Amino acid sequence: MKSRMLQTLAVMLAVAVFAFGQTTKYNYQFAGAFPDTGFKGPSGAHGVAVDPEGKVWIQLFTSTTKDSIMTPTGNKVVHGIYVFNADKTPAAFSPLKTVTVAAVTDTFLTGNNRGITRDAKGNIVFTRSSGAIYRVNYKTGAGMNKVIPQATSPIMPAFDDLNEMFTGNVLDAVGPIRIYDDAFSFLGTVVDTSRGFSRCLGVSADGNDVYWTSYTKPGLIIYHSDNGSLGPYTITDTVMWGMTIESINWHPVTKYLWVSTGNAFAPSGYDSMYTMKKWGNYMFYGFKPPITRTSVPVDSFQWGWSLSADSLMKVDPRPRGIAFSPTGDTVYVAQFNPSTIEAVQRFIGHGVTSVRPEEGLVAERFELKQNYPNPFNPSTKITFSVTSRTEATVKVYDILGKEVAQVANGTFDAGVYTVPFDAGTLSAGMYIYTMRTANGFSQSKKMLLLK
C-alpha cells in the first residue's frame, strides 16, 4: 500500500511539472512504409511496439509463407514476431518463431496474433488467440513470462508504472478486465464483465484510471480507483463519444493519450452530445489529460496517403496499433485488413511546438497579436488570447494561401498564450498567420521572414 501511494505521488508531481498549462505538438508527417512497402501480411498487422533501444516489433495477424520451422511432420509456416532496428535492418533474433518459458517451448504454428506492447520496464508483451500472453526480453527476445487468463482471445494489455498488467478479452461480455503483477500473478479485476468487442485498453501511470476501448460500442469508458490496482474501480465517465477505437498508447514525452479511429467498415461518427466534432476515418488523435467529455485532440495525423483517397477507401485499412520512439519524435502505426498494402507506416515529427500560457496576464478580448520579433530569421513568437474556454487554431500561410504550418490547435482556457514558430525550412518572404476559434472569431496578421 505504501509503495502504491508513493508511486502515485511521484507520478502526479512529474505530470504537473511537465504539463502545467502547456500544449505540445510534434507535427507528425508521413515518412513512408516501415520497413518497406513489401512488408505485408495476409490480413495486415495486429500491433506494433517500440522498445527502449528503438527497435520496432511488428505482429502480423497471421502467418506468411516466407517464414517456417522444421517439425516432425515437415516444414511448417509460423506466425512470427518481426523485429527491426530503427534503420530498418532486422534484429539478430528476428523473427521470433518460438518462445521458451519455464523450460516449455511454444511454437507459433496455429492461431493468430492479437496484440503487442511494451511493459513499464521496456520488455515486450504480446498476445495470441489461444489465450496466452507472453513477455520476452527486449534485448534478446528470450522468453520471460507466460500466463493464460482465459481460453479466448486476449486484447493488447497495458501496464502501470509498477509494471502491473491490465488485460481483457476481444469478445463482448466474455470475462472480466483482469490485473496481474510484475510476475504475471493474478491480483484482481477492474470489472467482472467487459463491454463491447475490443482490441486494446490503456491505463494511467498510477493505475488509477483504466481506459476501455471498443469498436462496437463507440467511445472510451473510464474506470477509476482512488487506490490504483487495489481498487475498487467504478465507471466515472465515457469520453470520445462516437469514436471506434482499435489502437491506444501514451506518448513517452508529452504523456498525451493517443487513440485511433475507425475505417469505412467500422466508421467513427459525431461526438454530437458534447463537442459536435466529427471524427475522421484512418485517424490518430492525441488528447491531453485530464480527458473529459468536452476534450478535443491537441494533435493528430492520418494513415499515410501513399494511395489516392479512392484507392484507400477500396482497401479500407483499420488502424490497429500505434507506438512511439523513446524520444517521441517518431511514431509507427499498423493497419489490419488489407494484404495489398504495407502493414506498418512511419511518421516523423517536423518541428515540435509548445503553446505556453503567460502567467499573470488576463485576456481582455479574443485577439491575435503581432509576432515578435518581426521581421525575423528564422524564429519568432506568436501570442494570442481568449476570454473563455474554446477550441482554437493558429495557422501560417504563404502569400498564395497555401498552409505551411499549424502552430496551435487545441482547447484553451481563458488566458494569454505564446507559441514559438520556427521558419527555418521556409523561403524568405511575406507570410500570413491566422487565428480561428470555435465561436467564430478570426483574425490574421502579416510577418516577414528574412534569410
CSV table of C-alpha atoms in Angstrom, one decimal:
chain,number,residue,atom,x,y,z
A,1,MET,CA,0.0,0.0,0.0
A,2,LYS,CA,2.8,2.4,0.9
A,3,SER,CA,4.6,1.6,-2.4
A,4,ARG,CA,1.5,2.4,-4.4
A,5,MET,CA,0.9,5.7,-2.5
A,6,LEU,CA,4.5,6.9,-3.0
A,7,GLN,CA,4.4,5.9,-6.7
A,8,THR,CA,1.2,7.8,-7.2
A,9,LEU,CA,2.6,10.9,-5.6
A,10,ALA,CA,5.7,10.8,-7.8
A,11,VAL,CA,3.7,10.4,-11.0
A,12,MET,CA,1.4,13.3,-10.0
A,13,LEU,CA,4.4,15.6,-9.4
A,14,ALA,CA,6.1,14.6,-12.6
A,15,VAL,CA,3.0,15.2,-14.7
A,16,ALA,CA,2.4,18.5,-13.0
A,17,VAL,CA,5.9,19.7,-13.8
A,18,PHE,CA,5.6,18.9,-17.5
A,19,ALA,CA,2.0,19.7,-18.2
A,20,PHE,CA,1.4,22.9,-16.4
A,21,GLY,CA,-0.7,24.8,-18.8
A,22,GLN,CA,1.4,23.8,-21.9
A,23,THR,CA,0.2,22.1,-25.1
A,24,THR,CA,2.9,20.4,-27.3
A,25,LYS,CA,2.6,19.3,-30.9
A,26,TYR,CA,5.1,17.2,-32.8
A,27,ASN,CA,3.6,17.9,-36.3
A,28,TYR,CA,4.0,14.3,-37.5
A,29,GLN,CA,4.4,13.8,-41.2
A,30,PHE,CA,4.2,10.7,-43.3
A,31,ALA,CA,7.7,9.2,-43.8
A,32,GLY,CA,6.8,6.0,-45.8
A,33,ALA,CA,6.3,2.4,-45.1
A,34,PHE,CA,8.3,0.6,-42.5
A,35,PRO,CA,10.5,-1.3,-43.1
A,36,ASP,CA,9.3,-1.1,-46.7
A,37,THR,CA,6.2,-1.4,-48.9
A,38,GLY,CA,6.9,-5.1,-49.4
A,39,PHE,CA,6.4,-5.9,-45.7
A,40,LYS,CA,2.8,-7.1,-45.7
A,41,GLY,CA,0.6,-9.8,-44.2
A,42,PRO,CA,-2.4,-11.9,-45.3
A,43,SER,CA,-4.6,-9.6,-43.2
A,44,GLY,CA,-2.2,-6.8,-42.4
A,45,ALA,CA,-0.8,-6.3,-38.8
A,46,HIS,CA,-2.3,-6.7,-35.4
A,47,GLY,CA,0.0,-4.4,-33.5
A,48,VAL,CA,3.4,-2.6,-33.2
A,49,ALA,CA,5.7,-1.8,-30.3
A,50,VAL,CA,8.9,0.1,-29.8
A,51,ASP,CA,11.5,-0.9,-27.1
A,52,PRO,CA,13.9,1.3,-25.2
A,53,GLU,CA,16.6,0.8,-27.8
A,54,GLY,CA,14.3,2.0,-30.6
A,55,LYS,CA,13.7,-1.4,-32.1
A,56,VAL,CA,10.3,-1.8,-33.8
A,57,TRP,CA,8.4,-5.0,-33.0
A,58,ILE,CA,5.7,-5.9,-35.5
A,59,GLN,CA,3.0,-8.5,-35.1
A,60,LEU,CA,1.3,-9.6,-38.3
A,61,PHE,CA,-2.2,-11.0,-37.8
A,62,THR,CA,-1.4,-14.4,-39.3
A,63,SER,CA,1.4,-16.4,-40.9
A,64,THR,CA,3.2,-15.7,-44.1
A,65,THR,CA,4.8,-18.3,-46.3
A,66,LYS,CA,8.2,-16.7,-46.1
A,67,ASP,CA,9.0,-17.9,-42.5
A,68,SER,CA,8.8,-21.5,-41.4
A,69,ILE,CA,10.2,-24.1,-39.0
A,70,MET,CA,11.0,-27.8,-39.3
A,71,THR,CA,8.7,-30.1,-37.3
A,72,PRO,CA,8.5,-33.9,-37.0
A,73,THR,CA,5.8,-33.8,-39.7
A,74,GLY,CA,7.7,-31.5,-42.1
A,75,ASN,CA,8.3,-27.8,-42.7
A,76,LYS,CA,5.5,-25.6,-41.3
A,77,VAL,CA,4.9,-21.9,-41.6
A,78,VAL,CA,4.8,-19.9,-38.3
A,79,HIS,CA,3.1,-16.8,-37.0
A,80,GLY,CA,6.2,-15.0,-36.0
A,81,ILE,CA,7.0,-11.6,-34.4
A,82,TYR,CA,9.3,-9.4,-36.6
A,83,VAL,CA,11.8,-7.1,-35.0
A,84,PHE,CA,13.6,-4.3,-36.9
A,85,ASN,CA,16.2,-1.7,-35.9
A,86,ALA,CA,15.3,1.9,-36.4
A,87,ASP,CA,17.4,1.8,-39.6
A,88,LYS,CA,15.1,-0.9,-40.9
A,89,THR,CA,17.6,-3.7,-40.7
A,90,PRO,CA,16.3,-6.9,-39.0
A,91,ALA,CA,17.3,-7.6,-35.4
A,92,ALA,CA,19.7,-10.5,-34.9
A,93,PHE,CA,16.9,-12.7,-33.3
A,94,SER,CA,14.2,-11.7,-35.8
A,95,PRO,CA,11.7,-13.3,-36.4
A,96,LEU,CA,10.6,-14.9,-33.2
A,97,LYS,CA,9.2,-18.2,-34.1
A,98,THR,CA,9.2,-19.8,-30.6
A,99,VAL,CA,9.2,-18.7,-27.0
A,100,THR,CA,10.5,-20.7,-24.1
A,101,VAL,CA,9.2,-20.1,-20.6
A,102,ALA,CA,9.9,-22.3,-17.6
A,103,ALA,CA,11.6,-24.9,-19.9
A,104,VAL,CA,8.5,-25.2,-22.0
A,105,THR,CA,8.8,-24.1,-25.7
A,106,ASP,CA,5.8,-22.8,-27.6
A,107,THR,CA,6.0,-22.7,-31.4
A,108,PHE,CA,3.6,-20.4,-33.2
A,109,LEU,CA,2.2,-22.8,-35.7
A,110,THR,CA,-1.6,-22.3,-35.2
A,111,GLY,CA,-3.9,-19.5,-34.1
A,112,ASN,CA,-3.5,-15.8,-34.7
A,113,ASN,CA,-1.7,-12.8,-33.1
A,114,ARG,CA,-3.9,-10.5,-31.1
A,115,GLY,CA,-1.8,-7.5,-29.8
A,116,ILE,CA,1.7,-6.3,-28.8
A,117,THR,CA,3.1,-3.6,-26.5
A,118,ARG,CA,5.9,-2.9,-24.1
A,119,ASP,CA,5.7,-3.0,-20.4
A,120,ALA,CA,7.0,-0.4,-17.9
A,121,LYS,CA,10.5,-1.9,-18.0
A,122,GLY,CA,10.7,-1.9,-21.7
A,123,ASN,CA,10.2,-5.6,-22.3
A,124,ILE,CA,7.8,-6.8,-25.0
A,125,VAL,CA,4.4,-8.4,-24.2
A,126,PHE,CA,2.2,-9.9,-26.9
A,127,THR,CA,-1.0,-12.0,-27.0
A,128,ARG,CA,-2.2,-15.0,-29.0
A,129,SER,CA,-5.7,-16.2,-29.9
A,130,SER,CA,-5.0,-19.3,-27.8
A,131,GLY,CA,-5.5,-17.0,-24.8
A,132,ALA,CA,-1.8,-16.9,-23.9
A,133,ILE,CA,0.1,-13.7,-23.0
A,134,TYR,CA,3.9,-13.8,-23.4
A,135,ARG,CA,6.6,-11.5,-22.1
A,136,VAL,CA,10.1,-11.5,-23.8
A,137,ASN,CA,13.3,-9.7,-23.1
A,138,TYR,CA,13.6,-6.7,-25.4
A,139,LYS,CA,17.4,-7.1,-25.8
A,140,THR,CA,17.5,-10.8,-26.7
A,141,GLY,CA,13.9,-12.0,-27.5
A,142,ALA,CA,14.2,-14.6,-24.8
A,143,GLY,CA,11.0,-15.7,-23.0
A,144,MET,CA,10.4,-14.4,-19.5
A,145,ASN,CA,6.8,-15.0,-18.5
A,146,LYS,CA,3.6,-16.5,-19.7
A,147,VAL,CA,0.0,-16.6,-18.5
A,148,ILE,CA,-3.3,-17.7,-19.9
A,149,PRO,CA,-6.1,-15.6,-18.2
A,150,GLN,CA,-8.8,-17.3,-20.2
A,151,ALA,CA,-9.1,-19.7,-23.2
A,152,THR,CA,-10.2,-17.0,-25.5
A,153,SER,CA,-8.5,-14.2,-27.5
A,154,PRO,CA,-7.0,-11.6,-25.2
A,155,ILE,CA,-6.5,-7.9,-26.3
A,156,MET,CA,-3.4,-5.8,-26.2
A,157,PRO,CA,-2.7,-5.3,-22.5
A,158,ALA,CA,-1.5,-2.2,-20.7
A,159,PHE,CA,0.9,-1.5,-17.8
A,160,ASP,CA,1.1,1.0,-15.0
A,161,ASP,CA,4.4,2.3,-13.6
A,162,LEU,CA,4.6,-0.7,-11.1
A,163,ASN,CA,4.6,-2.9,-14.1
A,164,GLU,CA,1.2,-4.3,-13.2
A,165,MET,CA,-0.6,-5.7,-16.3
A,166,PHE,CA,-4.2,-4.9,-17.2
A,167,THR,CA,-5.9,-7.1,-19.8
A,168,GLY,CA,-9.3,-8.2,-21.1
A,169,ASN,CA,-10.8,-10.2,-24.0
A,170,VAL,CA,-11.8,-9.4,-27.6
A,171,LEU,CA,-15.3,-10.7,-27.4
A,172,ASP,CA,-18.2,-8.7,-25.9
A,173,ALA,CA,-19.2,-9.6,-22.3
A,174,VAL,CA,-16.8,-12.6,-22.2
A,175,GLY,CA,-14.9,-12.4,-18.9
A,176,PRO,CA,-13.5,-9.5,-16.7
A,177,ILE,CA,-10.8,-6.9,-17.1
A,178,ARG,CA,-8.0,-8.6,-15.1
A,179,ILE,CA,-4.9,-7.3,-13.2
A,180,TYR,CA,-1.6,-9.1,-12.9
A,181,ASP,CA,1.6,-8.2,-11.0
A,182,ASP,CA,5.1,-7.9,-12.4
A,183,ALA,CA,5.5,-11.7,-12.4
A,184,PHE,CA,2.1,-12.3,-14.1
A,185,SER,CA,0.5,-13.5,-10.9
A,186,PHE,CA,-3.2,-12.6,-10.6
A,187,LEU,CA,-4.1,-9.6,-8.5
A,188,GLY,CA,-7.8,-8.9,-9.1
A,189,THR,CA,-10.3,-7.4,-11.5
A,190,VAL,CA,-11.3,-4.0,-12.6
A,191,VAL,CA,-14.8,-5.1,-13.6
A,192,ASP,CA,-16.4,-8.6,-13.8
A,193,THR,CA,-17.7,-8.2,-17.4
A,194,SER,CA,-16.2,-6.0,-20.1
A,195,ARG,CA,-18.3,-4.2,-22.7
A,196,GLY,CA,-18.2,-4.4,-26.5
A,197,PHE,CA,-15.7,-6.0,-28.9
A,198,SER,CA,-12.3,-4.7,-28.1
A,199,ARG,CA,-8.7,-4.8,-29.3
A,200,CYS,CA,-6.8,-2.9,-26.6
A,201,LEU,CA,-7.0,-0.9,-23.4
A,202,GLY,CA,-5.0,1.8,-21.6
A,203,VAL,CA,-4.1,2.5,-18.0
A,204,SER,CA,-2.7,5.6,-16.3
A,205,ALA,CA,0.8,5.5,-14.8
A,206,ASP,CA,-0.6,5.4,-11.3
A,207,GLY,CA,-3.1,2.6,-12.1
A,208,ASN,CA,-6.0,4.8,-11.0
A,209,ASP,CA,-7.7,5.1,-14.4
A,210,VAL,CA,-8.3,2.3,-16.9
A,211,TYR,CA,-9.4,3.2,-20.4
A,212,TRP,CA,-11.5,0.6,-22.1
A,213,THR,CA,-11.9,0.8,-25.9
A,214,SER,CA,-14.5,-0.8,-28.2
A,215,TYR,CA,-15.3,-0.7,-31.9
A,216,THR,CA,-18.8,-2.0,-31.5
A,217,LYS,CA,-19.8,0.4,-28.7
A,218,PRO,CA,-18.0,3.6,-29.8
A,219,GLY,CA,-16.4,5.7,-27.1
A,220,LEU,CA,-13.8,5.3,-24.3
A,221,ILE,CA,-15.0,4.1,-20.9
A,222,ILE,CA,-13.0,5.3,-17.9
A,223,TYR,CA,-12.9,3.1,-14.8
A,224,HIS,CA,-11.4,4.9,-11.8
A,225,SER,CA,-10.0,3.7,-8.5
A,226,ASP,CA,-8.5,6.0,-5.8
A,227,ASN,CA,-6.1,3.2,-4.8
A,228,GLY,CA,-4.8,2.0,-8.2
A,229,SER,CA,-4.8,-1.7,-8.7
A,230,LEU,CA,-6.0,-2.2,-5.1
A,231,GLY,CA,-9.4,-1.0,-6.2
A,232,PRO,CA,-12.3,-0.9,-6.2
A,233,TYR,CA,-12.9,0.5,-9.7
A,234,THR,CA,-16.1,2.2,-10.8
A,235,ILE,CA,-17.2,3.8,-14.2
A,236,THR,CA,-16.7,7.5,-13.9
A,237,ASP,CA,-17.3,8.6,-17.5
A,238,THR,CA,-17.5,7.7,-21.2
A,239,VAL,CA,-15.5,10.1,-23.4
A,240,MET,CA,-14.7,10.4,-27.1
A,241,TRP,CA,-18.3,9.6,-27.9
A,242,GLY,CA,-18.8,8.1,-31.4
A,243,MET,CA,-15.2,7.0,-31.8
A,244,THR,CA,-14.4,3.4,-32.8
A,245,ILE,CA,-11.1,2.9,-31.2
A,246,GLU,CA,-8.7,0.0,-32.0
A,247,SER,CA,-5.4,1.5,-31.0
A,248,ILE,CA,-4.2,3.2,-27.9
A,249,ASN,CA,-0.9,4.3,-26.4
A,250,TRP,CA,0.8,7.0,-24.3
A,251,HIS,CA,3.3,9.5,-25.7
A,252,PRO,CA,6.6,9.0,-23.8
A,253,VAL,CA,7.3,12.7,-23.5
A,254,THR,CA,4.1,14.7,-23.6
A,255,LYS,CA,2.1,12.0,-21.7
A,256,TYR,CA,-0.8,12.6,-24.1
A,257,LEU,CA,-3.1,9.6,-24.7
A,258,TRP,CA,-3.2,8.7,-28.4
A,259,VAL,CA,-6.1,6.7,-29.9
A,260,SER,CA,-7.1,5.7,-33.4
A,261,THR,CA,-10.5,6.0,-35.2
A,262,GLY,CA,-12.2,3.5,-37.5
A,263,ASN,CA,-12.4,2.9,-41.2
A,264,ALA,CA,-15.2,2.8,-43.7
A,265,PHE,CA,-16.4,-0.6,-42.5
A,266,ALA,CA,-16.4,0.5,-38.8
A,267,PRO,CA,-16.6,4.3,-39.1
A,268,SER,CA,-16.4,6.8,-36.3
A,269,GLY,CA,-19.3,9.2,-36.0
A,270,TYR,CA,-20.1,12.5,-34.4
A,271,ASP,CA,-19.4,13.3,-30.8
A,272,SER,CA,-22.8,15.0,-31.1
A,273,MET,CA,-23.6,15.2,-27.4
A,274,TYR,CA,-20.7,17.3,-26.3
A,275,THR,CA,-18.1,18.7,-28.8
A,276,MET,CA,-20.0,18.3,-32.1
A,277,LYS,CA,-16.8,17.0,-33.5
A,278,LYS,CA,-16.8,14.6,-36.4
A,279,TRP,CA,-14.1,12.0,-36.0
A,280,GLY,CA,-12.4,11.2,-39.3
A,281,ASN,CA,-11.5,7.7,-40.5
A,282,TYR,CA,-8.0,6.3,-40.6
A,283,MET,CA,-7.0,9.0,-38.0
A,284,PHE,CA,-4.8,9.1,-34.9
A,285,TYR,CA,-5.6,11.7,-32.2
A,286,GLY,CA,-3.6,12.8,-29.2
A,287,PHE,CA,-5.5,14.0,-26.1
A,288,LYS,CA,-4.1,15.9,-23.2
A,289,PRO,CA,-5.1,14.6,-19.7
A,290,PRO,CA,-7.4,15.0,-17.8
A,291,ILE,CA,-9.7,13.7,-20.5
A,292,THR,CA,-13.3,14.7,-20.2
A,293,ARG,CA,-16.4,14.6,-22.4
A,294,THR,CA,-15.5,18.0,-23.8
A,295,SER,CA,-11.9,17.2,-24.6
A,296,VAL,CA,-10.7,17.7,-28.1
A,297,PRO,CA,-7.5,16.5,-29.8
A,298,VAL,CA,-4.4,18.6,-29.4
A,299,ASP,CA,-2.5,16.7,-32.1
A,300,SER,CA,-3.4,14.4,-34.9
A,301,PHE,CA,-2.3,12.7,-38.2
A,302,GLN,CA,-3.8,10.3,-40.7
A,303,TRP,CA,-2.7,7.0,-42.2
A,304,GLY,CA,-0.3,7.9,-44.9
A,305,TRP,CA,-1.7,8.8,-48.3
A,306,SER,CA,0.6,6.6,-50.4
A,307,LEU,CA,-2.6,5.7,-52.2
A,308,SER,CA,-5.2,8.0,-53.6
A,309,ALA,CA,-8.3,8.7,-51.5
A,310,ASP,CA,-10.4,6.5,-53.7
A,311,SER,CA,-7.9,3.6,-53.6
A,312,LEU,CA,-7.6,3.9,-49.8
A,313,MET,CA,-11.3,3.5,-49.4
A,314,LYS,CA,-11.2,0.4,-51.6
A,315,VAL,CA,-8.6,-1.4,-49.5
A,316,ASP,CA,-10.0,0.2,-46.3
A,317,PRO,CA,-7.3,-0.4,-43.7
A,318,ARG,CA,-8.3,-0.5,-40.0
A,319,PRO,CA,-5.8,1.3,-37.7
A,320,ARG,CA,-4.6,-1.5,-35.4
A,321,GLY,CA,-1.6,-0.2,-33.5
A,322,ILE,CA,0.5,2.9,-32.5
A,323,ALA,CA,3.9,3.1,-30.9
A,324,PHE,CA,6.4,5.9,-30.3
A,325,SER,CA,10.2,6.0,-30.4
A,326,PRO,CA,11.8,6.6,-27.0
A,327,THR,CA,12.2,10.3,-27.7
A,328,GLY,CA,8.7,10.6,-29.1
A,329,ASP,CA,9.7,12.3,-32.4
A,330,THR,CA,8.9,9.2,-34.5
A,331,VAL,CA,5.7,7.2,-34.4
A,332,TYR,CA,4.8,3.8,-36.0
A,333,VAL,CA,1.3,2.8,-36.9
A,334,ALA,CA,-0.1,-0.5,-38.0
A,335,GLN,CA,-3.2,-1.5,-40.1
A,336,PHE,CA,-5.3,-4.6,-40.2
A,337,ASN,CA,-7.3,-5.9,-43.1
A,338,PRO,CA,-5.7,-5.3,-46.5
A,339,SER,CA,-2.9,-7.7,-47.6
A,340,THR,CA,-2.2,-5.5,-50.7
A,341,ILE,CA,-0.6,-2.5,-48.8
A,342,GLU,CA,2.2,-2.1,-46.3
A,343,ALA,CA,1.4,-3.4,-42.7
A,344,VAL,CA,3.2,-0.5,-40.9
A,345,GLN,CA,3.9,3.1,-41.6
A,346,ARG,CA,6.3,5.6,-40.0
A,347,PHE,CA,5.7,9.3,-39.3
A,348,ILE,CA,8.4,11.7,-38.2
A,349,GLY,CA,7.8,14.9,-36.2
A,350,HIS,CA,8.7,18.1,-38.0
A,351,GLY,CA,9.4,20.8,-35.5
A,352,VAL,CA,8.0,20.5,-32.0
A,353,THR,CA,5.8,23.4,-31.0
A,354,SER,CA,4.7,24.2,-27.4
A,355,VAL,CA,2.0,26.6,-26.6
A,356,ARG,CA,2.8,28.2,-23.2
A,357,PRO,CA,0.4,30.3,-21.1
A,358,GLU,CA,1.6,33.7,-20.0
A,359,GLU,CA,1.2,33.6,-16.2
A,360,GLY,CA,-0.3,36.7,-14.5
A,361,LEU,CA,-1.7,38.1,-17.7
A,362,VAL,CA,-5.5,38.4,-18.1
A,363,ALA,CA,-7.2,38.2,-21.5
A,364,GLU,CA,-9.2,41.3,-22.2
A,365,ARG,CA,-10.5,40.1,-25.6
A,366,PHE,CA,-10.1,37.4,-28.3
A,367,GLU,CA,-7.0,38.7,-30.0
A,368,LEU,CA,-4.1,37.6,-32.2
A,369,LYS,CA,-1.1,39.8,-31.5
A,370,GLN,CA,1.7,40.9,-33.8
A,371,ASN,CA,4.5,38.4,-33.8
A,372,TYR,CA,7.8,39.4,-32.2
A,373,PRO,CA,10.4,39.9,-33.5
A,374,ASN,CA,9.2,41.0,-36.9
A,375,PRO,CA,11.0,40.8,-39.4
A,376,PHE,CA,12.6,37.6,-38.1
A,377,ASN,CA,15.2,35.0,-39.0
A,378,PRO,CA,14.5,32.1,-38.6
A,379,SER,CA,12.2,32.0,-35.4
A,380,THR,CA,9.7,34.3,-33.8
A,381,LYS,CA,6.9,34.1,-31.2
A,382,ILE,CA,3.1,34.4,-31.7
A,383,THR,CA,0.9,35.5,-28.9
A,384,PHE,CA,-2.9,35.1,-28.8
A,385,SER,CA,-5.6,35.5,-26.1
A,386,VAL,CA,-9.1,34.0,-25.4
A,387,THR,CA,-11.5,35.2,-22.8
A,388,SER,CA,-13.3,31.9,-22.4
A,389,ARG,CA,-12.6,28.2,-22.8
A,390,THR,CA,-12.6,27.5,-26.5
A,391,GLU,CA,-11.1,25.4,-29.3
A,392,ALA,CA,-8.7,27.5,-31.3
A,393,THR,CA,-6.1,27.1,-34.1
A,394,VAL,CA,-3.3,29.3,-35.3
A,395,LYS,CA,-2.0,28.5,-38.8
A,396,VAL,CA,0.6,30.1,-41.1
A,397,TYR,CA,0.1,30.6,-44.9
A,398,ASP,CA,2.3,31.7,-47.7
A,399,ILE,CA,1.1,34.7,-49.9
A,400,LEU,CA,-0.6,32.2,-52.3
A,401,GLY,CA,-2.8,31.0,-49.4
A,402,LYS,CA,-1.1,27.6,-49.0
A,403,GLU,CA,-0.9,26.4,-45.4
A,404,VAL,CA,2.7,25.9,-44.4
A,405,ALA,CA,2.4,25.4,-40.7
A,406,GLN,CA,0.0,24.8,-37.8
A,407,VAL,CA,1.4,26.3,-34.7
A,408,ALA,CA,-1.5,25.9,-32.3
A,409,ASN,CA,-4.5,23.5,-32.2
A,410,GLY,CA,-6.5,22.6,-29.1
A,411,THR,CA,-8.8,23.7,-26.4
A,412,PHE,CA,-7.6,26.7,-24.4
A,413,ASP,CA,-8.9,28.1,-21.1
A,414,ALA,CA,-9.3,31.8,-20.8
A,415,GLY,CA,-5.8,33.4,-20.9
A,416,VAL,CA,-2.9,34.7,-22.9
A,417,TYR,CA,-0.7,32.2,-24.8
A,418,THR,CA,2.6,32.3,-26.6
A,419,VAL,CA,3.8,29.8,-29.2
A,420,PRO,CA,7.3,29.8,-30.9
A,421,PHE,CA,7.4,29.5,-34.7
A,422,ASP,CA,10.5,28.2,-36.4
A,423,ALA,CA,10.6,29.0,-40.2
A,424,GLY,CA,14.0,27.5,-40.8
A,425,THR,CA,12.7,25.3,-43.6
A,426,LEU,CA,10.7,28.1,-45.4
A,427,SER,CA,11.9,30.5,-48.0
A,428,ALA,CA,12.3,34.2,-47.3
A,429,GLY,CA,9.2,36.4,-47.9
A,430,MET,CA,5.9,37.5,-46.5
A,431,TYR,CA,3.6,35.1,-44.6
A,432,ILE,CA,0.2,35.4,-43.1
A,433,TYR,CA,-0.8,33.8,-39.8
A,434,THR,CA,-4.5,33.3,-38.8
A,435,MET,CA,-6.2,32.6,-35.6
A,436,ARG,CA,-9.7,30.9,-35.6
A,437,THR,CA,-11.9,29.8,-32.8
A,438,ALA,CA,-14.9,27.6,-32.4
A,439,ASN,CA,-17.1,30.6,-31.6
A,440,GLY,CA,-16.4,32.2,-35.0
A,441,PHE,CA,-13.6,34.6,-34.1
A,442,SER,CA,-11.0,35.0,-36.9
A,443,GLN,CA,-8.0,37.4,-37.2
A,444,SER,CA,-5.0,37.5,-39.4
A,445,LYS,CA,-1.7,39.3,-39.4
A,446,LYS,CA,1.4,39.5,-41.7
A,447,MET,CA,5.0,38.7,-40.8
A,448,LEU,CA,8.2,39.0,-42.8
A,449,LEU,CA,10.8,36.2,-42.9
A,450,LEU,CA,14.4,37.3,-43.8
A,451,LYS,CA,17.2,34.9,-44.9
